[in-house]
mmCIF file of C-alpha atoms in Angstrom:
data_model
loop_
_atom_site.group_PDB
_atom_site.id
_atom_site.type_symbol
_atom_site.label_atom_id
_atom_site.label_comp_id
_atom_site.label_asym_id
_atom_site.label_seq_id
_atom_site.Cartn_x
_atom_site.Cartn_y
_atom_site.Cartn_z
ATOM 1 C CA MET A 1 14.384 -12.537 0.152
ATOM 2 C CA LYS A 2 10.806 -12.167 -1.069
ATOM 3 C CA TYR A 3 9.080 -8.819 -1.404
ATOM 4 C CA LEU A 4 6.464 -8.808 1.323
ATOM 5 C CA HIS A 5 5.806 -5.772 3.501
ATOM 6 C CA LYS A 6 2.449 -6.400 5.160
ATOM 7 C CA ASP A 7 2.392 -3.041 6.965
ATOM 8 C CA PHE A 8 1.290 -1.606 3.616
ATOM 9 C CA HIS A 9 -2.201 -2.951 4.352
ATOM 10 C CA GLY A 10 -2.434 -0.488 7.237
ATOM 11 C CA SER A 11 -1.346 2.413 5.081
ATOM 12 C CA LEU A 12 -3.889 1.572 2.392
ATOM 13 C CA SER A 13 -6.602 1.261 5.023
ATOM 14 C CA CYS A 14 -5.733 4.778 6.208
ATOM 15 C CA GLY A 15 -6.020 5.925 2.587
ATOM 16 C CA PHE A 16 -9.494 4.386 2.234
ATOM 17 C CA SER A 17 -10.696 6.278 5.312
ATOM 18 C CA TYR A 18 -9.229 9.529 4.004
ATOM 19 C CA VAL A 19 -10.765 9.264 0.534
ATOM 20 C CA THR A 20 -14.163 8.359 1.952
ATOM 21 C CA GLU A 21 -14.088 11.291 4.395
ATOM 22 C CA LYS A 22 -12.905 13.794 1.776
ATOM 23 C CA TYR A 23 -14.735 12.641 -1.334
ATOM 24 C CA GLY A 24 -17.607 10.553 0.037
ATOM 25 C CA VAL A 25 -18.703 7.015 -0.741
ATOM 26 C CA GLU A 26 -18.916 7.882 -4.436
ATOM 27 C CA GLY A 27 -15.326 9.124 -4.386
ATOM 28 C CA PHE A 28 -14.190 5.884 -2.760
ATOM 29 C CA GLN A 29 -16.063 3.878 -5.386
ATOM 30 C CA GLU A 30 -14.484 5.901 -8.177
ATOM 31 C CA TYR A 31 -11.008 5.399 -6.707
ATOM 32 C CA CYS A 32 -11.559 1.614 -6.533
ATOM 33 C CA LYS A 33 -12.636 1.608 -10.179
ATOM 34 C CA GLU A 34 -9.482 3.538 -11.115
ATOM 35 C CA VAL A 35 -7.399 0.902 -9.323
ATOM 36 C CA ALA A 36 -9.189 -1.881 -11.205
ATOM 37 C CA ARG A 37 -8.755 -0.130 -14.555
ATOM 38 C CA ASN A 38 -5.058 0.765 -14.081
ATOM 39 C CA VAL A 39 -3.492 -1.644 -11.599
ATOM 40 C CA TYR A 40 -5.413 -4.738 -12.679
ATOM 41 C CA SER A 41 -5.702 -4.128 -16.423
ATOM 42 C CA SER A 42 -3.356 -7.048 -17.154
ATOM 43 C CA LEU A 43 -5.512 -9.359 -15.017
ATOM 44 C CA SER A 44 -8.625 -8.295 -16.952
ATOM 45 C CA GLU A 45 -6.763 -9.102 -20.166
ATOM 46 C CA LYS A 46 -5.773 -12.529 -18.837
ATOM 47 C CA ILE A 47 -9.406 -13.229 -17.876
ATOM 48 C CA LYS A 48 -10.474 -12.362 -21.417
ATOM 49 C CA GLU A 49 -7.906 -14.874 -22.710
ATOM 50 C CA SER A 50 -8.121 -17.695 -20.152
ATOM 51 C CA GLY A 51 -11.403 -17.157 -18.315
ATOM 52 C CA LEU A 52 -11.855 -18.142 -14.664
ATOM 53 C CA LYS A 53 -8.520 -19.975 -14.682
ATOM 54 C CA ALA A 54 -6.807 -16.556 -14.688
ATOM 55 C CA ILE A 55 -8.723 -15.436 -11.590
ATOM 56 C CA GLU A 56 -8.031 -18.768 -9.863
ATOM 57 C CA GLU A 57 -4.306 -18.403 -10.539
ATOM 58 C CA HIS A 58 -4.267 -14.779 -9.379
ATOM 59 C CA TRP A 59 -5.884 -15.509 -6.009
ATOM 60 C CA ASN A 60 -3.910 -18.679 -5.471
ATOM 61 C CA ASN A 61 -0.657 -16.722 -5.930
ATOM 62 C CA ILE A 62 -1.731 -13.800 -3.741
ATOM 63 C CA PHE A 63 -3.139 -15.777 -0.815
ATOM 64 C CA THR A 64 -0.266 -18.264 -0.856
ATOM 65 C CA LEU A 65 2.284 -15.419 -0.795
ATOM 66 C CA GLU A 66 0.444 -13.588 1.993
ATOM 67 C CA GLU A 67 -0.120 -16.837 3.896
ATOM 68 C CA GLY A 68 -3.885 -16.473 4.122
ATOM 69 C CA ASP A 69 -6.202 -19.319 5.094
ATOM 70 C CA PHE A 70 -8.288 -19.866 1.974
ATOM 71 C CA ALA A 71 -9.897 -22.350 -0.403
ATOM 72 C CA LEU A 72 -10.532 -22.110 -4.127
ATOM 73 C CA TYR A 73 -13.109 -24.380 -5.741
ATOM 74 C CA TYR A 74 -15.795 -24.504 -8.382
ATOM 75 C CA GLU A 75 -19.557 -24.718 -7.897
ATOM 76 C CA GLY A 76 -20.522 -25.658 -11.415
ATOM 77 C CA PRO A 77 -19.634 -22.678 -13.629
ATOM 78 C CA VAL A 78 -18.837 -20.450 -10.646
ATOM 79 C CA LEU A 79 -15.336 -20.014 -9.173
ATOM 80 C CA VAL A 80 -15.468 -19.607 -5.399
ATOM 81 C CA LEU A 81 -12.747 -18.067 -3.238
ATOM 82 C CA GLU A 82 -13.443 -18.752 0.411
ATOM 83 C CA VAL A 83 -11.264 -16.637 2.685
ATOM 84 C CA LYS A 84 -11.209 -18.129 6.165
ATOM 85 C CA GLU A 85 -8.622 -15.682 7.537
ATOM 86 C CA CYS A 86 -7.840 -12.555 5.547
ATOM 87 C CA PRO A 87 -4.090 -11.821 5.841
ATOM 88 C CA ALA A 88 -4.686 -8.058 5.559
ATOM 89 C CA ILE A 89 -7.221 -7.931 8.411
ATOM 90 C CA ALA A 90 -5.168 -10.359 10.521
ATOM 91 C CA HIS A 91 -1.988 -8.282 10.087
ATOM 92 C CA MET A 92 -3.683 -4.956 10.825
ATOM 93 C CA LYS A 93 -5.242 -6.389 14.006
ATOM 94 C CA LYS A 94 -1.899 -7.839 15.080
ATOM 95 C CA ARG A 95 -0.033 -4.549 14.536
ATOM 96 C CA GLY A 96 -2.775 -2.354 16.002
ATOM 97 C CA TYR A 97 -3.521 -0.430 12.791
ATOM 98 C CA LYS A 98 -6.843 1.325 12.461
ATOM 99 C CA ILE A 99 -9.048 -0.617 10.029
ATOM 100 C CA ALA A 100 -11.201 1.542 7.742
ATOM 101 C CA GLU A 101 -14.922 0.941 8.241
ATOM 102 C CA ASN A 102 -15.234 0.170 4.532
ATOM 103 C CA PHE A 103 -11.961 -1.722 4.176
ATOM 104 C CA CYS A 104 -13.441 -4.953 2.768
ATOM 105 C CA GLU A 105 -15.713 -3.049 0.397
ATOM 106 C CA HIS A 106 -12.658 -2.325 -1.801
ATOM 107 C CA THR A 107 -12.395 -6.025 -2.674
ATOM 108 C CA LYS A 108 -16.002 -6.082 -3.868
ATOM 109 C CA LEU A 109 -15.611 -2.886 -5.919
ATOM 110 C CA VAL A 110 -12.250 -3.715 -7.496
ATOM 111 C CA ASN A 111 -13.380 -7.260 -8.360
ATOM 112 C CA GLU A 112 -16.618 -6.007 -9.929
ATOM 113 C CA GLU A 113 -14.843 -3.508 -12.165
ATOM 114 C CA LEU A 114 -11.964 -5.713 -13.321
ATOM 115 C CA CYS A 115 -14.443 -8.535 -14.043
ATOM 116 C CA ARG A 116 -16.825 -6.154 -15.851
ATOM 117 C CA ILE A 117 -13.995 -5.087 -18.168
ATOM 118 C CA ALA A 118 -13.324 -8.765 -18.963
ATOM 119 C CA GLY A 119 -17.012 -9.598 -19.482
ATOM 120 C CA TYR A 120 -17.399 -11.464 -16.172
ATOM 121 C CA HIS A 121 -19.344 -10.976 -12.936
ATOM 122 C CA SER A 122 -18.396 -11.208 -9.282
ATOM 123 C CA SER A 123 -19.857 -11.020 -5.816
ATOM 124 C CA CYS A 124 -18.231 -10.662 -2.409
ATOM 125 C CA ASP A 125 -19.974 -11.405 0.881
ATOM 126 C CA TYR A 126 -17.694 -10.379 3.694
ATOM 127 C CA ASN A 127 -17.534 -10.209 7.461
ATOM 128 C CA GLN A 128 -14.904 -7.557 8.148
ATOM 129 C CA GLU A 129 -14.883 -8.109 11.890
ATOM 130 C CA LYS A 130 -14.029 -11.786 11.435
ATOM 131 C CA GLY A 131 -11.791 -11.212 8.415
ATOM 132 C CA THR A 132 -13.675 -13.742 6.298
ATOM 133 C CA CYS A 133 -15.377 -13.547 2.920
ATOM 134 C CA ILE A 134 -16.761 -15.584 0.086
ATOM 135 C CA GLN A 135 -16.017 -14.275 -3.380
ATOM 136 C CA ARG A 136 -17.714 -15.704 -6.455
ATOM 137 C CA PHE A 137 -16.782 -15.236 -10.120
ATOM 138 C CA TRP A 138 -18.738 -16.271 -13.199
ATOM 139 C CA LYS A 139 -19.248 -15.443 -16.867
ATOM 140 C CA MET B 1 -7.962 -7.805 -1.288
ATOM 141 C CA ILE B 2 -5.314 -5.642 -2.811
ATOM 142 C CA SER B 3 -2.180 -7.569 -1.959
ATOM 143 C CA CYS B 4 0.632 -5.755 -0.169
ATOM 144 C CA THR B 5 2.722 -6.669 -3.227
ATOM 145 C CA GLU B 6 0.354 -4.532 -5.335
ATOM 146 C CA PHE B 7 0.067 -1.800 -2.745
ATOM 147 C CA ILE B 8 2.557 0.603 -4.320
ATOM 148 C CA LEU B 9 0.538 0.719 -7.528
ATOM 149 C CA ALA B 10 -2.715 1.275 -5.620
ATOM 150 C CA TYR B 11 -0.984 3.928 -3.479
ATOM 151 C CA ASN B 12 0.261 5.686 -6.623
ATOM 152 C CA GLU B 13 -3.313 5.688 -7.946
ATOM 153 C CA LEU B 14 -4.464 7.180 -4.658
ATOM 154 C CA PHE B 15 -1.889 9.980 -4.965
ATOM 155 C CA LYS B 16 -3.012 10.707 -8.528
ATOM 156 C CA TYR B 17 -6.683 10.642 -7.486
ATOM 157 C CA ILE B 18 -6.075 13.144 -4.667
ATOM 158 C CA GLU B 19 -3.744 15.337 -6.728
ATOM 159 C CA GLU B 20 -6.319 15.647 -9.525
ATOM 160 C CA ARG B 21 -8.895 16.906 -7.025
ATOM 161 C CA GLY B 22 -6.869 18.782 -4.417
ATOM 162 C CA GLY B 23 -3.508 19.485 -6.084
ATOM 163 C CA ARG B 24 -0.266 19.347 -4.133
ATOM 164 C CA GLU B 25 -2.020 20.882 -1.137
ATOM 165 C CA GLY B 26 -4.438 17.952 -1.102
ATOM 166 C CA LEU B 27 -1.569 15.496 -1.227
ATOM 167 C CA GLU B 28 0.219 17.248 1.630
ATOM 168 C CA ASP B 29 -2.979 17.003 3.677
ATOM 169 C CA PHE B 30 -3.245 13.278 2.944
ATOM 170 C CA TRP B 31 0.426 12.593 3.721
ATOM 171 C CA THR B 32 0.064 14.468 6.992
ATOM 172 C CA ARG B 33 -2.844 12.175 7.895
ATOM 173 C CA ILE B 34 -0.828 9.063 7.021
ATOM 174 C CA SER B 35 2.101 10.338 9.081
ATOM 175 C CA ASP B 36 -0.071 11.065 12.126
ATOM 176 C CA GLU B 37 -2.219 7.934 12.015
ATOM 177 C CA PHE B 38 -0.029 5.276 10.488
ATOM 178 C CA LEU B 39 3.561 5.939 11.552
ATOM 179 C CA PHE B 40 3.066 5.391 15.283
ATOM 180 C CA ASN B 41 5.609 2.541 15.188
ATOM 181 C CA LEU B 42 8.314 4.848 13.812
ATOM 182 C CA ASP B 43 7.260 7.557 16.273
ATOM 183 C CA GLU B 44 7.692 5.188 19.222
ATOM 184 C CA LEU B 45 11.077 3.953 17.991
ATOM 185 C CA VAL B 46 12.471 7.474 17.439
ATOM 186 C CA ARG B 47 11.026 8.752 20.720
ATOM 187 C CA THR B 48 12.557 5.935 22.772
ATOM 188 C CA LYS B 49 15.715 5.038 20.839
ATOM 189 C CA GLY B 50 16.564 8.030 18.616
ATOM 190 C CA ILE B 51 18.909 7.137 15.755
ATOM 191 C CA LYS B 52 18.994 3.477 16.853
ATOM 192 C CA GLY B 53 15.216 3.445 16.420
ATOM 193 C CA MET B 54 15.519 4.852 12.883
ATOM 194 C CA GLU B 55 18.070 2.140 12.095
ATOM 195 C CA GLU B 56 15.683 -0.480 13.438
ATOM 196 C CA TYR B 57 12.665 0.882 11.533
ATOM 197 C CA TRP B 58 14.292 1.261 8.115
ATOM 198 C CA GLY B 59 16.443 -1.833 8.572
ATOM 199 C CA HIS B 60 13.183 -3.787 8.807
ATOM 200 C CA THR B 61 11.126 -2.002 6.126
ATOM 201 C CA LEU B 62 13.876 -1.725 3.512
ATOM 202 C CA THR B 63 14.703 -5.421 3.967
ATOM 203 C CA GLU B 64 11.061 -6.440 3.477
ATOM 204 C CA GLU B 65 10.872 -4.192 0.413
ATOM 205 C CA VAL B 66 14.136 -5.670 -0.933
ATOM 206 C CA ALA B 67 15.515 -2.163 -1.415
ATOM 207 C CA ASN B 68 18.778 -1.403 -3.166
ATOM 208 C CA ALA B 69 20.005 0.943 -0.443
ATOM 209 C CA ARG B 70 22.640 1.480 2.221
ATOM 210 C CA ILE B 71 22.055 2.663 5.777
ATOM 211 C CA TYR B 72 24.687 4.534 7.802
ATOM 212 C CA ALA B 73 24.271 5.516 11.411
ATOM 213 C CA ASP B 74 26.384 6.963 14.205
ATOM 214 C CA ASP B 75 25.615 8.976 17.354
ATOM 215 C CA LYS B 76 24.763 12.174 15.465
ATOM 216 C CA GLU B 77 23.693 11.198 11.969
ATOM 217 C CA PHE B 78 21.461 8.700 10.228
ATOM 218 C CA ARG B 79 21.587 8.338 6.469
ATOM 219 C CA ILE B 80 19.878 6.264 3.776
ATOM 220 C CA GLU B 81 21.532 6.203 0.378
ATOM 221 C CA MET B 82 18.931 4.834 -2.004
ATOM 222 C CA ASP B 83 20.277 3.577 -5.326
ATOM 223 C CA GLU B 84 16.900 2.375 -6.579
ATOM 224 C CA CYS B 85 13.753 2.984 -4.571
ATOM 225 C CA PRO B 86 11.705 -0.259 -4.551
ATOM 226 C CA SER B 87 8.451 1.706 -4.931
ATOM 227 C CA VAL B 88 9.640 3.709 -7.934
ATOM 228 C CA LYS B 89 11.044 0.510 -9.437
ATOM 229 C CA ARG B 90 7.633 -1.206 -9.117
ATOM 230 C CA ILE B 91 5.810 1.694 -10.744
ATOM 231 C CA ASN B 92 8.370 1.919 -13.570
ATOM 232 C CA GLU B 93 8.127 -1.816 -14.225
ATOM 233 C CA SER B 94 4.333 -1.664 -14.327
ATOM 234 C CA GLY B 95 4.255 0.902 -17.108
ATOM 235 C CA ILE B 96 1.689 2.887 -15.084
ATOM 236 C CA LYS B 97 2.110 6.669 -14.969
ATOM 237 C CA LYS B 98 3.747 7.777 -11.742
ATOM 238 C CA CYS B 99 2.187 10.606 -9.748
ATOM 239 C CA SER B 100 4.378 13.646 -10.482
ATOM 240 C CA SER B 101 4.808 14.341 -6.746
ATOM 241 C CA TYR B 102 5.281 10.693 -5.759
ATOM 242 C CA CYS B 103 8.738 10.962 -4.163
ATOM 243 C CA TYR B 104 7.760 13.897 -1.952
ATOM 244 C CA HIS B 105 5.553 11.734 0.255
ATOM 245 C CA CYS B 106 8.704 10.473 2.007
ATOM 246 C CA ASP B 107 9.568 14.053 2.929
ATOM 247 C CA THR B 108 6.226 14.916 4.536
ATOM 248 C CA LEU B 109 5.623 11.539 6.178
ATOM 249 C CA TYR B 110 8.961 11.117 7.923
ATOM 250 C CA LYS B 111 10.050 14.708 8.564
ATOM 251 C CA ARG B 112 6.900 15.245 10.603
ATOM 252 C CA VAL B 113 7.692 12.364 12.945
ATOM 253 C CA ILE B 114 11.460 12.692 13.209
ATOM 254 C CA GLU B 115 11.772 16.467 13.715
ATOM 255 C CA LYS B 116 9.537 16.241 16.795
ATOM 256 C CA TYR B 117 12.413 14.609 18.641
ATOM 257 C CA GLY B 118 15.337 17.010 18.165
ATOM 258 C CA PHE B 119 16.532 16.053 14.698
ATOM 259 C CA ILE B 120 16.727 17.747 11.297
ATOM 260 C CA TYR B 121 15.443 15.611 8.431
ATOM 261 C CA ASN B 122 16.521 16.289 4.853
ATOM 262 C CA LEU B 123 15.475 14.416 1.712
ATOM 263 C CA ASP B 124 17.566 14.970 -1.414
ATOM 264 C CA ILE B 125 15.737 13.597 -4.458
ATOM 265 C CA ILE B 126 18.587 12.991 -6.890
ATOM 266 C CA ASP B 127 16.640 11.293 -9.687
ATOM 267 C CA ALA B 128 12.890 10.904 -9.215
ATOM 268 C CA ASP B 129 12.510 8.871 -12.422
ATOM 269 C CA LYS B 130 15.057 6.273 -11.355
ATOM 270 C CA GLY B 131 14.270 6.386 -7.631
ATOM 271 C CA VAL B 132 17.661 7.674 -6.498
ATOM 272 C CA CYS B 133 17.675 9.724 -3.306
ATOM 273 C CA CYS B 134 19.453 10.388 -0.047
ATOM 274 C CA VAL B 135 17.864 10.878 3.366
ATOM 275 C CA LYS B 136 19.983 12.610 6.002
ATOM 276 C CA VAL B 137 18.965 13.014 9.603
ATOM 277 C CA ARG B 138 21.128 15.019 11.993
ATOM 278 C CA LYS B 139 20.789 15.416 15.710
ATOM 279 C CA ILE B 140 20.423 19.058 16.773
ATOM 280 C CA ASP B 141 23.236 19.903 19.219
#
């Protein structure tokens, strides 16, 4: 039995709304940075050691486990993660969970901070309504 | 995307973030919000099926979380005996500091839903560090 409880996406979404309401956009940004610094510190370390390969492996594992529709490829020195159907958005829609207005923004903020720590850059262009995004990572 | 497999760690960070700013009162306010806005599936199951609904809800969630726990249910009582909470286990394995009030979220979240429908909910936290607890729900006669 694999550990996979997708309802957690709905709970986290509720948390994003709460933090934003209580502590503002700046509070939400600070929380996302805390997550990057604490939860993803080992990923930042791996990026320092192995470069973009570490990010590629991370996303490949996550999106395979969560059964997302995605592609990972390189455009020269840039790693691209193309999410064609986000498993978090798809699950929340299916279960009727309220999706925080800034839900997808967390991906952008967490990526930026964990990459910054490792000496890398990232961007994330998302369409929350469609549950799609294009994330780019480079040194 | 924070994966649902990393959720517990992000949730723990959220608890710490709120606790630092609003203390336990702030956490209680947040847990109340989660209970009211997120647990509508549990609410519906308890409202329509009572103890059978609780069995259905936790049977599903604890299986997906690969919990080391036992569920007992009869006409008047529902009980979860948790030998190792999967959330606490994840936090312990990560080496990340656990929010000091972490385990109490289960009390606020579930009591609020279940006691609406003629039950008494009791959470006995036996060992918060190891994630050992017992949830007892009794039908009010």
